Amino acid sequence: MPCIAVITDDPGWHGARLLRAFAARGCCGRYVSLTACCLNLDTGGVPVGVPGFSGELPDGVFVRGVPGGTLDEVIFHLDILHALRLAGVPVYNDARAIERTVDKGMTSFLLRQAGIPTPATWVCTQREQAFAIATRELHAGHRLVSKPLFGSQGAGLQCYAKPDDLMMLEPCNGVYYLQHFIDCGDASHDFRVFVINGQAVAAMRRSGLTWLNNVAQGAQCETVRLDKFLCGLAESAVRALDMHYAGVDIIRHAEGRYSVIEVNSVPAWKGLQSVCEVDVAELLAEDFLGLCQAPARLEVAG
Ligand SMILES: Nc1ncnc2c1ncn2[C@@H]1O[C@H](COP(=O)(O)OP(=O)(O)O)[C@@H](O)[C@H]1O
Ligand SMILES: [Mg+2]
């Protein structure tokens, strides 16, 4: 029976849904912490040690979480994912996609390069530079947000409406990420579109208690129909970032146009599942296991 490693330190609801979907397709899944994996670079055996796989490589790797840590630890954990892919194991999303999107600076850069609408953004490390940019933009009548480069779920974001607010401006781990604040008009909301294998499969509107519309910050989810334009934008963003699947955050400007604000390579879908008709775990399992059986995989293995 094919056996899949689900990379996570906190399996929870998502892990259980995935394992159930794998089992329904004749595959077993095992939870694996990246902290327990190792590189074995002697001459015999497989080069990546994955606990629970008896010295074999998994048939596929589904990444549900990458643990934090020191810079060395984080790089090493990504090394494991890179090495598994290079050893011929399908990794979903792979380390390259995770690197591109876990880092908001690189995501913004790649979206801009691909011509995907995204808010004006500046990333720098020098305080004088950050203050000069922020002062200029606030004087020009824009509001700004600052975000941690590796933040998630709405943690650590700040909003600045006037020059006096810049007293609060601090770098996050040494880096300033500044972005035009997008006024969405009436009550605060944004959209999350879930894209699998290039296609938007579900979408929701998230209405925040504050301007932060993350489910983790208490936002209410409601279903939205798969609007052609919203879906097309999300699909273009995922294509630009070259990912197997993603959760795309999109904000609608008060005047009606849309901007992509974030693309998540390890998105949660519990909130989305509560309001959408499709079974997201089933769709993910179907797409991922198809990839594990694709001819390219057999060629690499051979
Ligand atoms: N430029 C912006 N203008 C207005 N609201 C924003 C902007 N950027 C982010 N937000 C709000 O903050 C939330 C979190 O931002 P996001 O960039 O998605 O980071 P996180 O990784 O924390 O989810 C978004 O869902 C949105 O509601
Ligand atoms: Mg987000």
Coordinates of C-alpha atoms and ligand atoms in Angstrom, one line a residue:
M1 CA 0.0 0.0 0.0
P2 CA 1.5 3.4 -0.9
C3 CA 2.4 5.4 2.2
I4 CA 2.4 9.2 2.4
A5 CA 4.2 11.3 4.9
V6 CA 2.1 14.2 6.2
I7 CA 4.6 16.7 7.5
T8 CA 3.2 18.3 10.6
D9 CA 3.8 18.9 14.3
D10 CA 0.1 19.5 15.0
P11 CA -2.0 17.1 12.9
G12 CA -5.4 18.1 14.3
W13 CA -8.5 18.4 12.2
H14 CA -6.6 18.9 8.9
G15 CA -4.4 15.9 9.4
A16 CA -7.3 13.7 10.2
R17 CA -9.2 14.8 7.1
L18 CA -6.2 14.1 4.9
L19 CA -5.5 10.7 6.3
R20 CA -9.2 9.8 5.8
A21 CA -9.1 11.0 2.2
F22 CA -5.9 9.0 1.6
A23 CA -7.3 5.9 3.2
A24 CA -10.4 6.1 0.9
R25 CA -8.0 6.0 -2.0
G26 CA -6.1 3.0 -0.7
C27 CA -3.1 4.9 0.7
C28 CA -1.9 5.1 4.3
G29 CA -0.7 8.4 5.8
R30 CA 1.8 8.9 8.7
Y31 CA 2.3 12.1 10.5
V32 CA 6.0 13.1 10.4
S33 CA 7.7 16.0 12.2
L34 CA 10.5 17.6 10.1
T35 CA 12.4 17.9 13.4
A36 CA 12.8 14.0 13.4
C37 CA 14.0 13.7 9.8
C38 CA 17.7 13.6 8.9
L39 CA 20.1 13.4 6.0
N40 CA 22.0 10.2 5.9
L41 CA 24.8 10.8 3.4
D42 CA 26.9 7.6 3.6
T43 CA 27.1 5.3 0.6
G44 CA 24.3 2.9 1.5
G45 CA 20.6 3.3 2.0
V46 CA 18.3 6.2 1.3
P47 CA 19.7 9.8 1.7
V48 CA 16.8 11.1 3.8
G49 CA 15.7 9.4 7.0
V50 CA 12.0 9.8 7.6
P51 CA 10.7 8.2 10.9
G52 CA 8.0 5.6 10.5
F53 CA 9.1 4.5 7.0
S54 CA 11.6 1.7 7.9
G55 CA 14.5 3.1 6.0
E56 CA 12.5 3.6 2.8
L57 CA 11.4 6.9 1.2
P58 CA 7.7 7.8 1.4
D59 CA 5.6 7.5 -1.8
G60 CA 4.7 11.2 -1.4
V61 CA 5.1 14.0 1.1
F62 CA 2.2 16.3 1.9
V63 CA 3.4 19.4 3.8
R64 CA 1.0 20.6 6.4
G65 CA 3.5 22.6 8.5
V66 CA 7.1 23.6 8.7
P67 CA 8.3 24.3 12.2
G68 CA 10.0 27.5 13.2
G69 CA 13.4 27.6 14.8
T70 CA 16.8 29.2 14.4
L71 CA 17.8 30.2 10.9
D72 CA 19.9 27.0 10.7
E73 CA 17.0 24.8 11.8
V74 CA 14.6 26.4 9.3
I75 CA 17.1 26.0 6.5
F76 CA 17.8 22.4 7.5
H77 CA 14.1 21.6 7.6
L78 CA 13.7 23.0 4.1
D79 CA 16.8 21.1 3.0
I80 CA 14.9 17.9 4.0
L81 CA 12.0 18.9 1.7
H82 CA 14.4 19.9 -1.1
A83 CA 16.3 16.6 -0.8
L84 CA 13.1 14.5 -0.8
R85 CA 12.0 16.1 -4.1
L86 CA 15.5 15.7 -5.6
A87 CA 15.4 12.0 -4.5
G88 CA 12.2 11.6 -6.7
V89 CA 9.5 11.9 -4.0
P90 CA 6.6 14.2 -4.9
V91 CA 6.4 17.0 -2.3
Y92 CA 3.2 19.0 -2.1
N93 CA 3.8 22.0 -1.9
D94 CA 7.5 21.6 -2.5
A95 CA 10.2 23.6 -0.7
R96 CA 10.8 26.0 -3.5
A97 CA 7.1 27.0 -3.5
I98 CA 7.1 27.3 0.3
E99 CA 10.2 29.5 0.2
R100 CA 8.7 31.8 -2.4
T101 CA 5.5 32.3 -0.4
V102 CA 6.4 32.0 3.2
D103 CA 8.4 35.2 2.6
K104 CA 6.0 38.1 1.9
G105 CA 8.8 40.2 0.3
M106 CA 9.5 37.5 -2.4
T107 CA 5.8 36.9 -2.9
S108 CA 5.2 40.6 -3.5
F109 CA 8.1 40.8 -5.9
L110 CA 7.0 37.8 -7.9
L111 CA 3.4 38.9 -8.1
R112 CA 4.6 42.3 -9.3
Q113 CA 7.0 40.8 -11.9
A114 CA 4.1 38.7 -13.3
G115 CA 1.9 41.7 -13.6
I116 CA -0.6 40.5 -11.0
P117 CA -2.3 43.4 -9.2
T118 CA -0.9 43.7 -5.7
P119 CA -0.6 46.8 -3.4
A120 CA 2.4 49.0 -3.6
T121 CA 5.0 47.5 -1.3
W122 CA 8.5 48.4 0.0
V123 CA 10.9 46.1 1.9
C124 CA 14.1 47.3 3.5
T125 CA 16.2 47.0 6.6
Q126 CA 17.4 50.5 7.2
R127 CA 15.4 52.6 9.6
E128 CA 16.1 55.9 7.8
Q129 CA 14.9 54.3 4.5
A130 CA 11.8 52.9 6.0
F131 CA 10.9 56.2 7.7
A132 CA 11.5 58.2 4.6
I133 CA 9.2 55.9 2.5
A134 CA 6.5 55.8 5.2
T135 CA 6.6 59.6 5.8
R136 CA 6.4 60.3 2.0
E137 CA 3.5 57.9 1.5
L138 CA 1.5 59.1 4.5
H139 CA 2.0 62.8 3.4
A140 CA 0.8 61.7 -0.1
G141 CA -2.5 60.6 1.6
H142 CA -2.0 56.8 1.7
R143 CA -2.4 54.7 4.8
L144 CA 0.2 52.0 5.3
V145 CA 0.4 48.6 6.9
S146 CA 3.6 46.9 8.2
K147 CA 3.8 43.2 8.3
P148 CA 6.3 40.6 9.5
L149 CA 8.1 39.0 6.5
F150 CA 7.2 35.5 7.9
G151 CA 4.0 36.4 9.7
S152 CA 0.7 34.5 9.3
Q153 CA -2.9 34.5 10.5
G154 CA -2.9 38.3 11.0
A155 CA -0.3 38.3 13.8
G156 CA 2.1 41.3 14.0
L157 CA 0.4 43.6 11.4
Q158 CA 0.2 47.3 12.1
C159 CA -1.7 50.1 10.4
Y160 CA -0.5 53.7 10.1
A161 CA -2.9 56.5 9.1
K162 CA -0.8 59.7 9.9
P163 CA 2.8 60.7 10.4
D164 CA 2.4 60.6 14.2
D165 CA 1.6 56.9 14.0
L166 CA 5.1 56.3 12.8
M167 CA 6.2 56.4 16.5
M168 CA 5.0 52.7 16.5
L169 CA 7.0 51.8 13.4
E170 CA 9.5 49.0 14.3
P171 CA 11.2 46.5 12.1
C172 CA 10.1 42.8 12.5
N173 CA 13.1 40.7 13.1
G174 CA 15.2 43.5 11.4
V175 CA 13.1 43.9 8.3
Y176 CA 10.5 46.6 7.4
Y177 CA 7.7 45.4 5.1
L178 CA 5.5 48.3 4.2
Q179 CA 2.4 48.3 2.0
H180 CA -0.3 50.7 1.0
F181 CA -3.4 50.0 3.0
I182 CA -6.3 49.1 0.8
D183 CA -9.6 50.7 1.8
C184 CA -12.3 48.1 1.0
G185 CA -15.1 50.6 1.5
D186 CA -17.9 49.4 3.7
A187 CA -17.4 46.8 6.5
S188 CA -14.0 45.2 6.5
H189 CA -13.7 42.1 4.5
D190 CA -11.5 40.2 2.0
F191 CA -11.7 37.0 0.0
R192 CA -9.9 33.7 0.3
V193 CA -9.8 31.6 -2.9
F194 CA -8.5 28.0 -2.7
V195 CA -6.7 26.9 -5.9
I196 CA -5.8 23.2 -6.6
N197 CA -3.9 22.2 -9.7
G198 CA -4.4 25.6 -11.3
Q199 CA -8.1 25.8 -10.7
A200 CA -10.1 27.7 -8.1
V201 CA -12.3 25.2 -6.3
A202 CA -13.8 27.2 -3.5
A203 CA -14.0 30.7 -2.2
M204 CA -15.2 32.6 0.8
R205 CA -15.6 36.1 2.0
R206 CA -14.1 36.8 5.4
S207 CA -15.5 39.7 7.5
G208 CA -13.1 40.7 10.3
L209 CA -13.9 42.2 13.7
T210 CA -11.2 44.8 12.8
W211 CA -9.4 45.5 9.5
L212 CA -7.7 42.1 9.9
N213 CA -9.9 39.5 8.1
N214 CA -8.1 36.4 9.2
V215 CA -10.3 33.5 10.6
A216 CA -7.7 33.2 13.4
Q217 CA -8.5 36.9 14.3
G218 CA -12.2 36.1 14.6
A219 CA -13.4 36.9 11.1
Q220 CA -16.7 35.4 10.0
C221 CA -16.7 33.2 6.9
E222 CA -19.5 33.3 4.3
T223 CA -19.7 31.5 1.0
V224 CA -19.2 33.4 -2.2
R225 CA -19.9 32.0 -5.7
L226 CA -16.9 31.3 -7.8
D227 CA -16.9 34.7 -9.6
K228 CA -15.0 34.4 -12.9
F229 CA -12.8 37.4 -12.3
L230 CA -11.9 36.6 -8.6
C231 CA -11.0 33.0 -9.6
G232 CA -9.0 34.1 -12.6
L233 CA -7.0 36.4 -10.5
A234 CA -6.3 33.8 -7.9
E235 CA -5.3 31.2 -10.6
S236 CA -2.9 33.7 -12.2
A237 CA -1.3 34.4 -8.8
V238 CA -0.8 30.7 -8.2
R239 CA 0.6 30.2 -11.7
A240 CA 3.1 33.0 -11.2
L241 CA 4.3 31.4 -8.0
D242 CA 4.3 27.9 -9.5
M243 CA 2.4 26.0 -6.7
H244 CA 0.4 22.8 -6.7
Y245 CA -2.2 24.3 -4.5
A246 CA -2.6 27.5 -2.5
G247 CA -5.0 29.8 -0.5
V248 CA -5.0 33.2 -2.1
D249 CA -6.0 36.3 -0.1
I250 CA -7.6 39.0 -2.3
I251 CA -8.9 42.4 -1.3
R252 CA -11.4 44.5 -3.2
H253 CA -10.7 48.2 -3.3
A254 CA -13.6 50.5 -2.5
E255 CA -13.7 51.5 -6.2
G256 CA -14.1 47.9 -7.3
R257 CA -10.8 46.6 -8.5
Y258 CA -9.1 43.6 -6.8
S259 CA -5.5 43.1 -5.5
V260 CA -3.8 40.0 -4.3
I261 CA -2.3 40.5 -0.9
E262 CA -1.0 37.0 0.0
V263 CA -0.6 33.5 -1.4
N264 CA -0.4 30.8 1.2
S265 CA 1.5 27.6 0.4
V266 CA 0.4 25.7 3.6
P267 CA -3.2 27.1 3.9
A268 CA -5.7 25.9 6.5
W269 CA -9.2 25.2 5.1
K270 CA -11.3 24.5 8.2
G271 CA -13.1 27.9 8.0
L272 CA -13.5 27.5 4.2
Q273 CA -14.9 24.0 4.6
S274 CA -17.6 25.3 7.0
V275 CA -19.1 27.4 4.1
C276 CA -18.2 25.6 0.9
E277 CA -19.9 22.7 -0.8
V278 CA -16.8 20.7 -2.1
D279 CA -14.8 18.6 0.3
V280 CA -11.4 20.3 0.2
A281 CA -9.4 17.4 1.7
E282 CA -10.9 15.0 -0.9
L283 CA -9.9 17.3 -3.7
L284 CA -6.4 17.8 -2.3
A285 CA -5.9 14.0 -1.9
E286 CA -7.2 13.3 -5.4
D287 CA -4.8 15.9 -7.0
F288 CA -1.8 15.0 -4.8
L289 CA -2.1 11.2 -5.2
G290 CA -2.5 11.7 -8.9
L291 CA 0.8 13.4 -8.9
C292 CA 2.4 10.6 -6.9
Q293 CA 1.3 8.2 -9.6
A294 CA 2.3 10.4 -12.5
P295 CA 4.7 8.9 -15.1
A296 CA 7.3 11.6 -14.3
R297 CA 7.6 10.1 -10.9
L298 CA 8.1 6.6 -12.2
E299 CA 10.9 8.0 -14.6
V300 CA 12.7 9.6 -11.7
A301 CA 12.4 6.5 -9.6
G302 CA 13.6 4.3 -12.5
Ligands
LIG1 N1 -2.5 46.1 2.2 C1 -3.6 45.8 3.0 N2 -4.6 46.7 3.1 C2 -5.7 46.4 3.9 N3 -5.8 45.3 4.6 C3 -4.8 44.4 4.5 C4 -3.6 44.6 3.7 N4 -2.8 43.6 3.9 C5 -3.3 42.7 4.7 N5 -4.6 43.2 5.1 C6 -5.5 42.5 6.0 O1 -4.7 41.8 7.0 C7 -5.0 40.4 6.8 C8 -3.7 39.6 7.0 O2 -2.7 40.0 6.0 P1 -1.9 39.0 5.1 O3 -1.0 39.8 4.3 O4 -2.8 38.0 4.5 O5 -1.0 38.3 6.2 P2 -1.1 37.0 7.1 O6 0.0 36.1 6.7 O7 -1.0 37.4 8.5 O8 -2.5 36.4 6.8 C9 -5.6 40.2 5.4 O9 -6.4 39.1 5.4 C10 -6.3 41.5 5.3 O10 -7.6 41.4 5.9
MG2 MG -3.3 36.0 4.9

